[in-house]
Each structure stands twice: as structure tokens, then as C-alpha cells.
C-alpha positions as MATLAB code, in Angstrom:
seq = 'MPSDKNDLAQRIAICRPEDTVRGFIFKSVYGLVEQRVGSAGMDRMLQQLRVSKMPVDFFSYPAADFLRLLYAAVDVLEPQYPDLQDVFRACGASTVTGFFKSYVGNTLMRLIGGGEPKRALSTVHTVYSTLVSYGTREFRDLGEKRALITFRDDMQPVFFHEGALTEVLVVLCGNGRATGKALAVNHAEYLLEWS';
ca = [
     -14.089    4.984   13.286;
     -11.552    6.308   10.583;
      -9.986    9.765   10.562;
     -11.947   12.552    9.356;
     -11.246   12.873    5.524;
     -12.855   16.426    5.533;
     -10.423   17.386    8.035;
      -7.586   15.822    5.820;
      -8.858   17.470    2.788;
      -8.648   21.409    4.373;
      -5.068   20.698    5.796;
      -3.668   19.581    2.004;
      -5.695   22.325    0.571;
      -3.267   24.642    2.569;
      -0.004   22.952    1.707;
       1.767   24.785   -0.642;
       4.323   23.126   -3.093;
       7.275   24.190   -1.184;
       6.060   22.868    2.404;
       8.247   20.047    3.171;
       8.772   17.078    6.155;
      11.951   15.409    6.507;
      11.905   11.546    5.675;
      12.721   10.354    9.301;
       9.402   11.860   10.186;
       7.817    9.743    8.029;
       9.816    6.745    9.054;
       9.117    7.398   12.601;
       5.122    6.824   11.810;
       5.935    3.716    9.758;
       7.755    2.500   12.792;
       4.943    3.009   15.046;
       2.732    1.322   12.663;
       4.913   -1.671   12.296;
       5.342   -1.874   16.159;
       1.825   -1.760   17.164;
       0.115   -3.878   14.099;
       3.049   -5.688   12.400;
       4.025   -5.978    8.903;
       0.228   -6.838    7.933;
      -0.825   -3.531    8.927;
       2.131   -1.695    7.474;
       1.409   -3.271    4.321;
      -2.182   -2.215    3.953;
      -1.209    0.919    4.786;
       1.485    1.508    1.997;
      -0.909   -0.086   -0.356;
      -3.229    2.717    0.495;
      -0.664    5.123    0.083;
       0.766    3.673   -2.861;
       4.278    3.817   -1.671;
       6.858    1.568   -2.747;
      10.043    3.160   -1.496;
      11.110    4.444    2.213;
      12.047    7.819    2.528;
      15.607    8.897    3.169;
      16.241   10.282    6.711;
      16.957   13.883    6.144;
      15.465   14.085    2.532;
      12.605   16.358    2.139;
       9.138   15.385    0.999;
       5.972   17.247    0.452;
       3.810   18.171    3.738;
       0.906   16.751    1.684;
       2.435   13.407    1.715;
       3.088   13.534    5.214;
      -0.534   14.254    5.987;
      -1.779   11.472    3.841;
       0.652    9.181    5.568;
      -0.530   10.413    9.004;
      -4.151    9.673    8.401;
      -3.893    6.662    6.661;
      -1.558    5.522   10.002;
      -4.245    6.660   12.127;
      -6.776    4.699   10.498;
      -4.708    1.519   10.779;
      -3.640    2.333   14.234;
      -7.240    3.066   15.600;
      -8.090   -0.253   17.069;
      -4.974   -0.020   19.182;
      -6.052    3.058   21.090;
      -8.809    4.257   23.079;
      -9.688    7.176   20.494;
      -8.671    8.730   17.385;
      -6.870   11.783   19.353;
      -4.877    9.299   21.182;
      -3.300    7.799   17.988;
      -2.702   11.278   16.524;
      -0.529   12.073   20.120;
       1.173    8.505   19.722;
       2.080    9.443   16.093;
       3.327   12.767   17.114;
       5.397   11.040   19.983;
       7.089    8.804   17.748;
       8.466   11.592   15.719;
      10.304   12.922   18.716;
      11.496    9.706   19.627;
      13.101    9.098   16.080;
      14.545   12.518   16.332;
      16.410   12.186   19.515;
      17.644    8.781   18.164;
      18.993   10.353   15.047;
      22.485   12.009   14.876;
      21.185   15.593   14.347;
      18.568   15.074   17.402;
      21.276   13.790   19.393;
      23.697   16.441   18.705;
      20.969   19.385   18.908;
      19.964   17.749   22.560;
      23.733   18.112   23.620;
      23.989   21.651   22.361;
      20.735   23.020   23.935;
      21.106   21.473   27.170;
      18.820   18.409   28.123;
      17.531   18.560   31.577;
      16.802   22.053   31.426;
      13.162   22.257   29.814;
      12.757   26.059   29.180;
      16.162   26.394   27.674;
      15.379   23.645   25.412;
      11.722   24.734   24.770;
      12.858   28.093   23.978;
      14.678   26.879   20.748;
      11.448   25.369   19.404;
      11.449   27.466   16.296;
      14.961   26.316   15.510;
      14.274   22.655   15.894;
      11.299   22.406   14.013;
      12.856   24.502   11.032;
      15.356   21.375   10.971;
      12.262   19.197   10.503;
       9.778   21.112    8.559;
      10.066   24.047    5.960;
       6.947   25.766    6.842;
       5.704   27.677    9.751;
       6.498   29.667   12.719;
       6.824   28.905   16.536;
       6.908   31.142   19.439;
       7.998   30.272   22.944;
       6.795   32.342   25.924;
       7.833   31.652   29.630;
       4.761   31.622   31.661;
       6.624   31.309   35.099;
       7.887   28.386   36.864;
       7.469   24.984   34.970;
       4.937   26.226   32.527;
       5.343   27.709   28.925;
       3.178   28.718   25.923;
       4.371   27.607   22.296;
       2.459   29.201   19.595;
       2.477   27.376   15.983;
       1.170   29.746   13.022;
       1.049   28.490    9.494;
       1.306   24.777   10.627;
      -1.127   22.339    9.031;
      -0.517   19.319   11.414;
      -3.434   18.747   13.696;
      -3.396   19.514   17.145;
      -3.478   16.157   18.753;
      -0.242   15.447   16.572;
       1.590   18.152   18.052;
       0.123   17.618   21.691;
       2.032   14.321   21.295;
       5.094   15.399   20.185;
       5.552   18.419   22.725;
       4.371   15.753   25.663;
       7.107   13.731   24.387;
       9.570   16.250   24.395;
       8.838   17.221   28.007;
       9.191   13.444   28.915;
      12.346   13.149   27.116;
      13.647   16.444   28.687;
      12.334   16.143   32.434;
      10.907   12.769   32.838;
       7.205   14.116   32.792;
       4.809   16.648   31.599;
       1.822   17.438   29.445;
       1.255   19.556   26.215;
      -2.791   20.890   26.165;
      -3.325   22.268   22.590;
      -6.042   24.744   21.660;
      -6.690   25.302   17.640;
      -7.211   28.869   16.756;
      -7.486   27.987   13.111;
      -6.609   24.845   11.046;
      -2.903   26.226   10.610;
      -2.674   27.820   14.062;
      -2.725   26.743   17.695;
      -1.391   27.300   20.998;
      -0.012   24.905   23.266;
       0.236   25.142   27.064;
       3.182   23.078   28.437;
       3.281   21.937   32.252;
       5.581   19.752   34.023;
       6.957   19.011   37.759;
];
């Protein structure tokens, strides 16, 4: 079943011209598509998007273009996963993997202290601000091994951020789960739990 194009249109409609995403986020999703469905699937997706060049890692590109890429990738990857939600999660997780492999991500990880989830998660707004130009993120400590992160003015789907935040927990402490709750098309809360 293809992704919901009405949902995509709503998300694109709230993008402002100044809303941008770093190139390596695009490349992380491209890499997931190539890994899971090969070059034929990648070519099919690129033709659909009419893309001729790969983005440069730390250049900024329109958030609306990333949304188009994300939904095209979900359509190409959908047969590889149990459901569309899992595809969005996998795309989100791929961006975290790509970030932590980058020079900036690796440096940031050393600065914020890997292995200490709450300390790292408390910097969520700063980290996201290096990746995208829009939105705010707030961290709230909920006690031992639990936290709540609220995203505002962020047009990415909840399942995408669930995948990204779950992957952050896996990188930081080897396990965990983020469960999102959409409050509006651009506003969501994520409960993070780990052991």
C-alpha cells in the first residue's frame, strides 16, 4: 500500500522556504533504499523525484524536498517491511546511523558523552538544530530511564522520529524505545524508555 499522499501534501503545505534539512539526511535515506532494494529501486526512486545529483553532506536543502524523498523512499521500501509505519521508522533510524558516522556526529557524541542517555537527550534541541533549520524540541526528565521529548513546528511524520529516537537510544545505551503521539501535523510528543 503506498504512502498517504494527502498526508504528504499537508506536510509540504506547512513548509516555509527557509525550512531546510542537511544533505547527509537525504543521503542516509538514499543509502537505506540502495541497501534494501538495490540500484534498480534507487534508480526508480530517483526518476520519480527527478533528481540528477546527490546532495552534499552539510549543505542545506529544502525540507519539502526531503519530504518528497521520504515518501518516495517509503513507497519503494514498503514491500521490505511489515507495514508503512516500520518503513518510516527505518528511514528515521538510517538518518541517526548516518549522523553518528559523520565527523560532526562523532564529535558531538564525544562532547555530550555517549553512554549517558539523559545527558545526551537533554541536548536534543541543539543536535536537531545542526540538522534542520526549523522547529523546537524540549526535553523533560521523567525519572529513572524515562524522558519525554516534545517537537513543535516539525513537519516530519511521527513514525520517522520514533525510528530516529529509538536508534539514538540504541546508540547511547544498547536498547530502548521511543513511542510518539501526534498532537497536530507539526506537533508531537515522544516517550523514551530504556533499561
